[in-house]
């Protein structure tokens, strides 16, 4: 029996998705391939920018959150993927060696009208550095029911 | 003089951000690190899923779009980063060897009230496979003015 099905994702339920420390080398490697803006590649360019220093591509932070979501929730679940979200906020720059705490909260859940056995769950994923929120992603997840 | 400043991002303006072909090896490598769900790693698991085959993590598709946006627009611009977006839709699965066409449209633009010389531009980025939209991302970009 899987750990997480639609039935377990009740509104208000909160999940701790653990912590990660931002690895400078991987952060820059990601930016070099997918988001080669100067402030994501070079310390001096970062200092000259409004971001204040060499910082992570928002897509890197989001991808790290996704990995934590897979490890802590999706890996043992009835997940059927996601059609996307309606909010993706990068509210503060993320720097090398930052420790981020990942989490998620279930906002709402409803059964699909067209697909029996499938439920749609609205989830807000978060990344925090100490008390400061650095990322928030609100999206729909599709999960099979236990029945 | 940079090619793209706030002043150039007029509502309705459309940018072609080129095409990419989805490389299976890189697609799977990305998933192994950031989104290791079975349908992103393995052909048979993909066939058994509602997605219909081995397919890309949505974050990979979004990251490829970002790279095209940097190459075609941001690299020679007054960009000051982005605080995020209010829509990120993965409307169809993306498969190895798919050719995606990337684009973007400027929705609206306004000058910042608090920061002189800075403008906020709402942009919708798109990825299409032939006539089918596979991704859409609507976000705010911050750009310096020419003045």
mmCIF file with all atom_site columns, C-alpha atoms in Angstrom, chain A residues 26 30 32-37 39 50-51 59-60 62-64 66-67 70-71 74 79-91 137, chain B residues 26 30 32-37 39 50-51 59-60 62-64 66-67 70-71 74 79-91 137:
data_model
loop_
_atom_site.group_PDB
_atom_site.id
_atom_site.type_symbol
_atom_site.label_atom_id
_atom_site.label_alt_id
_atom_site.label_comp_id
_atom_site.label_asym_id
_atom_site.label_entity_id
_atom_site.label_seq_id
_atom_site.pdbx_PDB_ins_code
_atom_site.Cartn_x
_atom_site.Cartn_y
_atom_site.Cartn_z
_atom_site.occupancy
_atom_site.B_iso_or_equiv
_atom_site.pdbx_formal_charge
_atom_site.auth_seq_id
_atom_site.auth_comp_id
_atom_site.auth_asym_id
_atom_site.auth_atom_id
_atom_site.pdbx_PDB_model_num
ATOM 1  C CA . UNK A 1 26  ? 26.001 22.889 -8.876  1.00 0.00 ? 26  UNK A CA 1
ATOM 2  C CA . UNK A 1 30  ? 22.756 24.853 -13.554 1.00 0.00 ? 30  UNK A CA 1
ATOM 3  C CA . UNK A 1 32  ? 25.506 28.060 -17.082 1.00 0.00 ? 32  UNK A CA 1
ATOM 4  C CA . UNK A 1 33  ? 23.224 25.600 -18.878 1.00 0.00 ? 33  UNK A CA 1
ATOM 5  C CA . UNK A 1 34  ? 19.759 27.060 -18.274 1.00 0.00 ? 34  UNK A CA 1
ATOM 6  C CA . UNK A 1 35  ? 19.941 30.651 -17.019 1.00 0.00 ? 35  UNK A CA 1
ATOM 7  C CA . UNK A 1 36  ? 23.296 32.232 -17.888 1.00 0.00 ? 36  UNK A CA 1
ATOM 8  C CA . UNK A 1 37  ? 22.622 35.725 -16.615 1.00 0.00 ? 37  UNK A CA 1
ATOM 9  C CA . UNK A 1 39  ? 24.424 37.547 -11.554 1.00 0.00 ? 39  UNK A CA 1
ATOM 10 C CA . UNK A 1 50  ? 20.196 44.604 -7.532  1.00 0.00 ? 50  UNK A CA 1
ATOM 11 C CA . UNK A 1 51  ? 20.357 41.014 -6.238  1.00 0.00 ? 51  UNK A CA 1
ATOM 12 C CA . UNK A 1 59  ? 14.526 27.554 -11.654 1.00 0.00 ? 59  UNK A CA 1
ATOM 13 C CA . UNK A 1 60  ? 17.320 25.899 -9.688  1.00 0.00 ? 60  UNK A CA 1
ATOM 14 C CA . UNK A 1 62  ? 12.327 25.373 -7.769  1.00 0.00 ? 62  UNK A CA 1
ATOM 15 C CA . UNK A 1 63  ? 14.003 22.226 -9.096  1.00 0.00 ? 63  UNK A CA 1
ATOM 16 C CA . UNK A 1 64  ? 15.568 21.543 -5.686  1.00 0.00 ? 64  UNK A CA 1
ATOM 17 C CA . UNK A 1 66  ? 10.767 19.443 -6.639  1.00 0.00 ? 66  UNK A CA 1
ATOM 18 C CA . UNK A 1 67  ? 13.410 16.892 -5.677  1.00 0.00 ? 67  UNK A CA 1
ATOM 19 C CA . UNK A 1 70  ? 9.570  13.621 -4.848  1.00 0.00 ? 70  UNK A CA 1
ATOM 20 C CA . UNK A 1 71  ? 11.730 12.220 -2.040  1.00 0.00 ? 71  UNK A CA 1
ATOM 21 C CA . UNK A 1 74  ? 5.683  11.472 -4.522  1.00 0.00 ? 74  UNK A CA 1
ATOM 22 C CA . UNK A 1 79  ? 0.762  10.704 -8.142  1.00 0.00 ? 79  UNK A CA 1
ATOM 23 C CA . UNK A 1 80  ? -0.265 11.091 -11.770 1.00 0.00 ? 80  UNK A CA 1
ATOM 24 C CA . UNK A 1 81  ? 1.715  14.264 -12.475 1.00 0.00 ? 81  UNK A CA 1
ATOM 25 C CA . UNK A 1 82  ? 0.777  17.920 -12.493 1.00 0.00 ? 82  UNK A CA 1
ATOM 26 C CA . UNK A 1 83  ? -0.746 20.255 -15.090 1.00 0.00 ? 83  UNK A CA 1
ATOM 27 C CA . UNK A 1 84  ? 1.034  23.219 -13.503 1.00 0.00 ? 84  UNK A CA 1
ATOM 28 C CA . UNK A 1 85  ? 0.310  26.020 -11.108 1.00 0.00 ? 85  UNK A CA 1
ATOM 29 C CA . UNK A 1 86  ? -1.012 29.492 -10.648 1.00 0.00 ? 86  UNK A CA 1
ATOM 30 C CA . UNK A 1 87  ? 1.734  31.070 -8.581  1.00 0.00 ? 87  UNK A CA 1
ATOM 31 C CA . UNK A 1 88  ? 5.496  30.776 -8.671  1.00 0.00 ? 88  UNK A CA 1
ATOM 32 C CA . UNK A 1 89  ? 7.131  33.441 -6.530  1.00 0.00 ? 89  UNK A CA 1
ATOM 33 C CA . UNK A 1 90  ? 10.845 33.984 -6.014  1.00 0.00 ? 90  UNK A CA 1
ATOM 34 C CA . UNK A 1 91  ? 10.617 36.487 -3.188  1.00 0.00 ? 91  UNK A CA 1
ATOM 35 C CA . UNK A 1 137 ? 4.762  27.544 -5.707  1.00 0.00 ? 137 UNK A CA 1
ATOM 36 C CA . UNK B 2 26  ? 19.884 15.337 -20.892 1.00 0.00 ? 26  UNK B CA 1
ATOM 37 C CA . UNK B 2 30  ? 17.771 16.328 -15.325 1.00 0.00 ? 30  UNK B CA 1
ATOM 38 C CA . UNK B 2 32  ? 17.379 11.820 -12.194 1.00 0.00 ? 32  UNK B CA 1
ATOM 39 C CA . UNK B 2 33  ? 18.691 14.816 -10.242 1.00 0.00 ? 33  UNK B CA 1
ATOM 40 C CA . UNK B 2 34  ? 15.592 16.966 -9.792  1.00 0.00 ? 34  UNK B CA 1
ATOM 41 C CA . UNK B 2 35  ? 12.409 15.039 -10.546 1.00 0.00 ? 35  UNK B CA 1
ATOM 42 C CA . UNK B 2 36  ? 13.002 11.280 -10.309 1.00 0.00 ? 36  UNK B CA 1
ATOM 43 C CA . UNK B 2 37  ? 9.452  10.096 -10.909 1.00 0.00 ? 37  UNK B CA 1
ATOM 44 C CA . UNK B 2 39  ? 7.606  8.322  -15.958 1.00 0.00 ? 39  UNK B CA 1
ATOM 45 C CA . UNK B 2 50  ? -1.358 8.526  -17.823 1.00 0.00 ? 50  UNK B CA 1
ATOM 46 C CA . UNK B 2 51  ? 1.385  10.517 -19.581 1.00 0.00 ? 51  UNK B CA 1
ATOM 47 C CA . UNK B 2 59  ? 10.915 21.939 -14.780 1.00 0.00 ? 59  UNK B CA 1
ATOM 48 C CA . UNK B 2 60  ? 13.208 20.782 -17.571 1.00 0.00 ? 60  UNK B CA 1
ATOM 49 C CA . UNK B 2 62  ? 10.667 25.464 -18.269 1.00 0.00 ? 62  UNK B CA 1
ATOM 50 C CA . UNK B 2 63  ? 14.444 25.616 -17.832 1.00 0.00 ? 63  UNK B CA 1
ATOM 51 C CA . UNK B 2 64  ? 14.958 25.137 -21.576 1.00 0.00 ? 64  UNK B CA 1
ATOM 52 C CA . UNK B 2 66  ? 14.510 30.124 -19.770 1.00 0.00 ? 66  UNK B CA 1
ATOM 53 C CA . UNK B 2 67  ? 17.713 29.464 -21.674 1.00 0.00 ? 67  UNK B CA 1
ATOM 54 C CA . UNK B 2 70  ? 18.293 34.528 -21.977 1.00 0.00 ? 70  UNK B CA 1
ATOM 55 C CA . UNK B 2 71  ? 19.856 33.886 -25.390 1.00 0.00 ? 71  UNK B CA 1
ATOM 56 C CA . UNK B 2 74  ? 18.020 38.979 -21.640 1.00 0.00 ? 74  UNK B CA 1
ATOM 57 C CA . UNK B 2 79  ? 17.084 42.985 -17.060 1.00 0.00 ? 79  UNK B CA 1
ATOM 58 C CA . UNK B 2 80  ? 17.143 43.116 -13.271 1.00 0.00 ? 80  UNK B CA 1
ATOM 59 C CA . UNK B 2 81  ? 15.674 39.674 -12.661 1.00 0.00 ? 81  UNK B CA 1
ATOM 60 C CA . UNK B 2 82  ? 12.165 38.470 -11.909 1.00 0.00 ? 82  UNK B CA 1
ATOM 61 C CA . UNK B 2 83  ? 10.116 38.084 -8.722  1.00 0.00 ? 83  UNK B CA 1
ATOM 62 C CA . UNK B 2 84  ? 8.180  35.223 -10.299 1.00 0.00 ? 84  UNK B CA 1
ATOM 63 C CA . UNK B 2 85  ? 4.911  34.607 -12.043 1.00 0.00 ? 85  UNK B CA 1
ATOM 64 C CA . UNK B 2 86  ? 1.243  33.888 -11.679 1.00 0.00 ? 86  UNK B CA 1
ATOM 65 C CA . UNK B 2 87  ? 0.817  31.035 -14.130 1.00 0.00 ? 87  UNK B CA 1
ATOM 66 C CA . UNK B 2 88  ? 2.978  28.061 -15.003 1.00 0.00 ? 88  UNK B CA 1
ATOM 67 C CA . UNK B 2 89  ? 1.082  25.542 -17.104 1.00 0.00 ? 89  UNK B CA 1
ATOM 68 C CA . UNK B 2 90  ? 2.370  22.236 -18.435 1.00 0.00 ? 90  UNK B CA 1
ATOM 69 C CA . UNK B 2 91  ? -0.514 21.433 -20.751 1.00 0.00 ? 91  UNK B CA 1
ATOM 70 C CA . UNK B 2 137 ? 4.553  30.829 -18.107 1.00 0.00 ? 137 UNK B CA 1
#
